[in-house]
Amino acid sequence: MSLKVILVACVAVVALADKAPVYHQPPVYAAPTYHAPSPYKQPEYPTAPPKYNYNYGVADGYSGANFAASESRDGYKTEGSYTVDLPDGRKQIVKYVDNGDGLVAEVTYEGEAQYPEYKPTYKPTYKPAPYHAAPKYPVY
C-alpha cells in the first residue's frame, strides 16, 4: 500500500514539474555613443636650463656604512663626487664632470687593502648521543 502512495506521489511531482520554460524578451539597450578624442597636445617643457645642488652623507657606526655624495648642475655642466668605505678597508673616491659631451670620471683610492686571515670563532656544541646496545629479550 505504501508503495502505491509513493508511486502516486512521484507521478504527481513529475506531472506538476513538467511545465514549458518561460523565456522573457532580452533587455533593449540604447546604442553606444562615441566622442571624438581630443587632439594630441605636445608636453610643455621648461625653457630655463636645469640648475641644482645636492649632497648627502651617511655614517652609521652600527652597520659600518660610511658614504657620501654631492652633485651640482648648471645647464649642461654637471659635476660631482661620491665616497664609499670599501669592505677591504680602503676609501673609494669618485669625481666626475660632464660638460654635455660625455662623462669623465676620476676614481682614486685612499688607504691599503686589508685581507686578514679568516679564523672562525664558531664552536659547535653538538655531542653525539650515547650508544646503547639493543636490549636482549628472552627466547621461549
PDB file of C-alpha atoms in Angstrom:
ATOM      1  CA  MET A   1       0.000   0.000   0.000  1.00  0.00           C
ATOM      2  CA  SER A   2       2.769   2.434   0.906  1.00  0.00           C
ATOM      3  CA  LEU A   3       4.491   1.618  -2.390  1.00  0.00           C
ATOM      4  CA  LYS A   4       1.363   2.732  -4.256  1.00  0.00           C
ATOM      5  CA  VAL A   5       1.238   6.015  -2.304  1.00  0.00           C
ATOM      6  CA  ILE A   6       4.911   6.710  -3.050  1.00  0.00           C
ATOM      7  CA  LEU A   7       4.371   5.866  -6.730  1.00  0.00           C
ATOM      8  CA  VAL A   8       1.351   8.185  -6.996  1.00  0.00           C
ATOM      9  CA  ALA A   9       3.271  10.964  -5.234  1.00  0.00           C
ATOM     10  CA  CYS A  10       6.214  10.583  -7.645  1.00  0.00           C
ATOM     11  CA  VAL A  11       3.903  10.676 -10.693  1.00  0.00           C
ATOM     12  CA  ALA A  12       2.183  13.805  -9.293  1.00  0.00           C
ATOM     13  CA  VAL A  13       5.524  15.548  -8.742  1.00  0.00           C
ATOM     14  CA  VAL A  14       6.679  14.708 -12.272  1.00  0.00           C
ATOM     15  CA  ALA A  15       3.354  15.886 -13.751  1.00  0.00           C
ATOM     16  CA  LEU A  16       3.424  19.190 -11.867  1.00  0.00           C
ATOM     17  CA  ALA A  17       7.088  19.823 -12.647  1.00  0.00           C
ATOM     18  CA  ASP A  18       6.681  19.205 -16.373  1.00  0.00           C
ATOM     19  CA  LYS A  19       5.995  22.775 -17.487  1.00  0.00           C
ATOM     20  CA  ALA A  20       7.477  24.508 -20.501  1.00  0.00           C
ATOM     21  CA  PRO A  21      10.148  27.056 -19.591  1.00  0.00           C
ATOM     22  CA  VAL A  22       9.166  30.729 -19.758  1.00  0.00           C
ATOM     23  CA  TYR A  23      11.522  32.934 -21.742  1.00  0.00           C
ATOM     24  CA  HIS A  24      11.421  36.698 -21.361  1.00  0.00           C
ATOM     25  CA  GLN A  25      12.425  39.183 -24.018  1.00  0.00           C
ATOM     26  CA  PRO A  26      16.063  40.266 -23.744  1.00  0.00           C
ATOM     27  CA  PRO A  27      16.594  43.807 -22.451  1.00  0.00           C
ATOM     28  CA  VAL A  28      16.903  46.575 -25.008  1.00  0.00           C
ATOM     29  CA  TYR A  29      19.877  48.883 -24.666  1.00  0.00           C
ATOM     30  CA  ALA A  30      20.488  52.219 -26.327  1.00  0.00           C
ATOM     31  CA  ALA A  31      23.184  52.337 -28.982  1.00  0.00           C
ATOM     32  CA  PRO A  32      26.582  53.353 -27.547  1.00  0.00           C
ATOM     33  CA  THR A  33      27.737  56.888 -28.184  1.00  0.00           C
ATOM     34  CA  TYR A  34      31.314  57.722 -29.021  1.00  0.00           C
ATOM     35  CA  HIS A  35      33.022  61.065 -28.710  1.00  0.00           C
ATOM     36  CA  ALA A  36      35.930  62.128 -30.844  1.00  0.00           C
ATOM     37  CA  PRO A  37      39.180  62.136 -28.842  1.00  0.00           C
ATOM     38  CA  SER A  38      40.773  65.464 -28.089  1.00  0.00           C
ATOM     39  CA  PRO A  39      43.726  66.288 -30.326  1.00  0.00           C
ATOM     40  CA  TYR A  40      47.234  65.429 -29.083  1.00  0.00           C
ATOM     41  CA  LYS A  41      48.937  68.234 -27.215  1.00  0.00           C
ATOM     42  CA  GLN A  42      52.716  68.329 -27.022  1.00  0.00           C
ATOM     43  CA  PRO A  43      54.025  68.419 -23.445  1.00  0.00           C
ATOM     44  CA  GLU A  44      55.425  71.718 -22.313  1.00  0.00           C
ATOM     45  CA  TYR A  45      58.978  71.583 -21.062  1.00  0.00           C
ATOM     46  CA  PRO A  46      60.596  74.367 -19.081  1.00  0.00           C
ATOM     47  CA  THR A  47      62.741  76.668 -21.170  1.00  0.00           C
ATOM     48  CA  ALA A  48      65.120  77.510 -18.329  1.00  0.00           C
ATOM     49  CA  PRO A  49      68.172  75.234 -18.130  1.00  0.00           C
ATOM     50  CA  PRO A  50      68.274  72.953 -15.081  1.00  0.00           C
ATOM     51  CA  LYS A  51      70.209  74.228 -12.102  1.00  0.00           C
ATOM     52  CA  TYR A  52      70.553  72.420  -8.775  1.00  0.00           C
ATOM     53  CA  ASN A  53      72.907  71.381  -5.973  1.00  0.00           C
ATOM     54  CA  TYR A  54      72.563  68.487  -3.574  1.00  0.00           C
ATOM     55  CA  ASN A  55      74.636  66.478  -1.150  1.00  0.00           C
ATOM     56  CA  TYR A  56      74.138  63.819   1.495  1.00  0.00           C
ATOM     57  CA  GLY A  57      76.162  61.602   3.747  1.00  0.00           C
ATOM     58  CA  VAL A  58      75.667  58.524   5.920  1.00  0.00           C
ATOM     59  CA  ALA A  59      77.909  57.439   8.791  1.00  0.00           C
ATOM     60  CA  ASP A  60      76.366  54.508  10.652  1.00  0.00           C
ATOM     61  CA  GLY A  61      78.615  53.095  13.355  1.00  0.00           C
ATOM     62  CA  TYR A  62      76.361  50.097  13.996  1.00  0.00           C
ATOM     63  CA  SER A  63      76.442  48.709  10.441  1.00  0.00           C
ATOM     64  CA  GLY A  64      79.742  50.293   9.415  1.00  0.00           C
ATOM     65  CA  ALA A  65      78.155  52.068   6.433  1.00  0.00           C
ATOM     66  CA  ASN A  66      80.007  55.250   5.569  1.00  0.00           C
ATOM     67  CA  PHE A  67      79.347  57.012   2.266  1.00  0.00           C
ATOM     68  CA  ALA A  68      78.585  60.459   0.863  1.00  0.00           C
ATOM     69  CA  ALA A  69      77.686  62.115  -2.430  1.00  0.00           C
ATOM     70  CA  SER A  70      77.347  65.620  -3.835  1.00  0.00           C
ATOM     71  CA  GLU A  71      76.439  66.996  -7.246  1.00  0.00           C
ATOM     72  CA  SER A  72      75.829  70.360  -8.861  1.00  0.00           C
ATOM     73  CA  ARG A  73      74.382  71.171 -12.261  1.00  0.00           C
ATOM     74  CA  ASP A  74      74.093  74.351 -14.253  1.00  0.00           C
ATOM     75  CA  GLY A  75      72.661  73.720 -17.714  1.00  0.00           C
ATOM     76  CA  TYR A  76      74.721  71.049 -19.426  1.00  0.00           C
ATOM     77  CA  LYS A  77      77.613  71.289 -16.975  1.00  0.00           C
ATOM     78  CA  THR A  78      77.327  68.663 -14.247  1.00  0.00           C
ATOM     79  CA  GLU A  79      79.990  67.855 -11.696  1.00  0.00           C
ATOM     80  CA  GLY A  80      80.015  65.870  -8.517  1.00  0.00           C
ATOM     81  CA  SER A  81      81.697  63.283  -6.362  1.00  0.00           C
ATOM     82  CA  TYR A  82      80.955  60.425  -4.039  1.00  0.00           C
ATOM     83  CA  THR A  83      82.924  58.430  -1.494  1.00  0.00           C
ATOM     84  CA  VAL A  84      82.414  54.903  -0.198  1.00  0.00           C
ATOM     85  CA  ASP A  85      84.210  52.937   2.507  1.00  0.00           C
ATOM     86  CA  LEU A  86      85.017  49.574   0.919  1.00  0.00           C
ATOM     87  CA  PRO A  87      84.938  46.258   2.797  1.00  0.00           C
ATOM     88  CA  ASP A  88      88.700  45.827   2.403  1.00  0.00           C
ATOM     89  CA  GLY A  89      89.378  48.983   4.465  1.00  0.00           C
ATOM     90  CA  ARG A  90      90.027  51.416   1.611  1.00  0.00           C
ATOM     91  CA  LYS A  91      88.020  54.514   0.752  1.00  0.00           C
ATOM     92  CA  GLN A  92      86.932  54.913  -2.883  1.00  0.00           C
ATOM     93  CA  ILE A  93      86.577  58.494  -4.131  1.00  0.00           C
ATOM     94  CA  VAL A  94      84.939  59.192  -7.492  1.00  0.00           C
ATOM     95  CA  LYS A  95      84.924  62.687  -9.005  1.00  0.00           C
ATOM     96  CA  TYR A  96      83.067  63.226 -12.257  1.00  0.00           C
ATOM     97  CA  VAL A  97      82.384  66.027 -14.739  1.00  0.00           C
ATOM     98  CA  ASP A  98      80.054  66.202 -17.722  1.00  0.00           C
ATOM     99  CA  ASN A  99      80.069  69.309 -19.923  1.00  0.00           C
ATOM    100  CA  GLY A 100      77.457  67.919 -22.294  1.00  0.00           C
ATOM    101  CA  ASP A 101      79.969  65.962 -24.363  1.00  0.00           C
ATOM    102  CA  GLY A 102      80.237  62.857 -22.155  1.00  0.00           C
ATOM    103  CA  LEU A 103      81.046  61.804 -18.643  1.00  0.00           C
ATOM    104  CA  VAL A 104      84.634  61.963 -17.407  1.00  0.00           C
ATOM    105  CA  ALA A 105      85.246  60.204 -14.093  1.00  0.00           C
ATOM    106  CA  GLU A 106      88.356  60.063 -11.924  1.00  0.00           C
ATOM    107  CA  VAL A 107      88.475  57.182  -9.438  1.00  0.00           C
ATOM    108  CA  THR A 108      91.013  57.204  -6.603  1.00  0.00           C
ATOM    109  CA  TYR A 109      91.542  55.066  -3.511  1.00  0.00           C
ATOM    110  CA  GLU A 110      92.818  56.009  -0.075  1.00  0.00           C
ATOM    111  CA  GLY A 111      94.435  53.500   2.252  1.00  0.00           C
ATOM    112  CA  GLU A 112      95.657  49.995   1.630  1.00  0.00           C
ATOM    113  CA  ALA A 113      93.532  46.900   1.227  1.00  0.00           C
ATOM    114  CA  GLN A 114      93.496  44.614   4.258  1.00  0.00           C
ATOM    115  CA  TYR A 115      92.764  40.920   3.909  1.00  0.00           C
ATOM    116  CA  PRO A 116      93.044  39.416   7.409  1.00  0.00           C
ATOM    117  CA  GLU A 117      93.210  35.658   7.734  1.00  0.00           C
ATOM    118  CA  TYR A 118      89.820  34.168   8.454  1.00  0.00           C
ATOM    119  CA  LYS A 119      89.586  32.476  11.834  1.00  0.00           C
ATOM    120  CA  PRO A 120      86.170  31.052  12.586  1.00  0.00           C
ATOM    121  CA  THR A 121      85.024  31.558  16.148  1.00  0.00           C
ATOM    122  CA  TYR A 122      82.103  29.154  15.988  1.00  0.00           C
ATOM    123  CA  LYS A 123      82.500  26.026  18.070  1.00  0.00           C
ATOM    124  CA  PRO A 124      79.702  23.513  17.705  1.00  0.00           C
ATOM    125  CA  THR A 125      78.055  22.394  20.937  1.00  0.00           C
ATOM    126  CA  TYR A 126      76.749  19.183  19.416  1.00  0.00           C
ATOM    127  CA  LYS A 127      77.703  15.997  21.175  1.00  0.00           C
ATOM    128  CA  PRO A 128      76.746  12.652  19.703  1.00  0.00           C
ATOM    129  CA  ALA A 129      74.105  10.668  21.536  1.00  0.00           C
ATOM    130  CA  PRO A 130      75.464   7.933  23.793  1.00  0.00           C
ATOM    131  CA  TYR A 131      75.450   4.428  22.360  1.00  0.00           C
ATOM    132  CA  HIS A 132      73.019   1.928  23.876  1.00  0.00           C
ATOM    133  CA  ALA A 133      73.162  -1.669  22.789  1.00  0.00           C
ATOM    134  CA  ALA A 134      69.882  -3.197  21.671  1.00  0.00           C
ATOM    135  CA  PRO A 135      68.049  -4.921  24.527  1.00  0.00           C
ATOM    136  CA  LYS A 136      68.230  -8.697  24.688  1.00  0.00           C
ATOM    137  CA  TYR A 137      64.892 -10.392  25.111  1.00  0.00           C
ATOM    138  CA  PRO A 138      64.488 -13.910  26.422  1.00  0.00           C
ATOM    139  CA  VAL A 139      63.663 -16.552  23.853  1.00  0.00           C
ATOM    140  CA  TYR A 140      60.930 -19.089  24.835  1.00  0.00           C
TER     141      TYR A 140
END
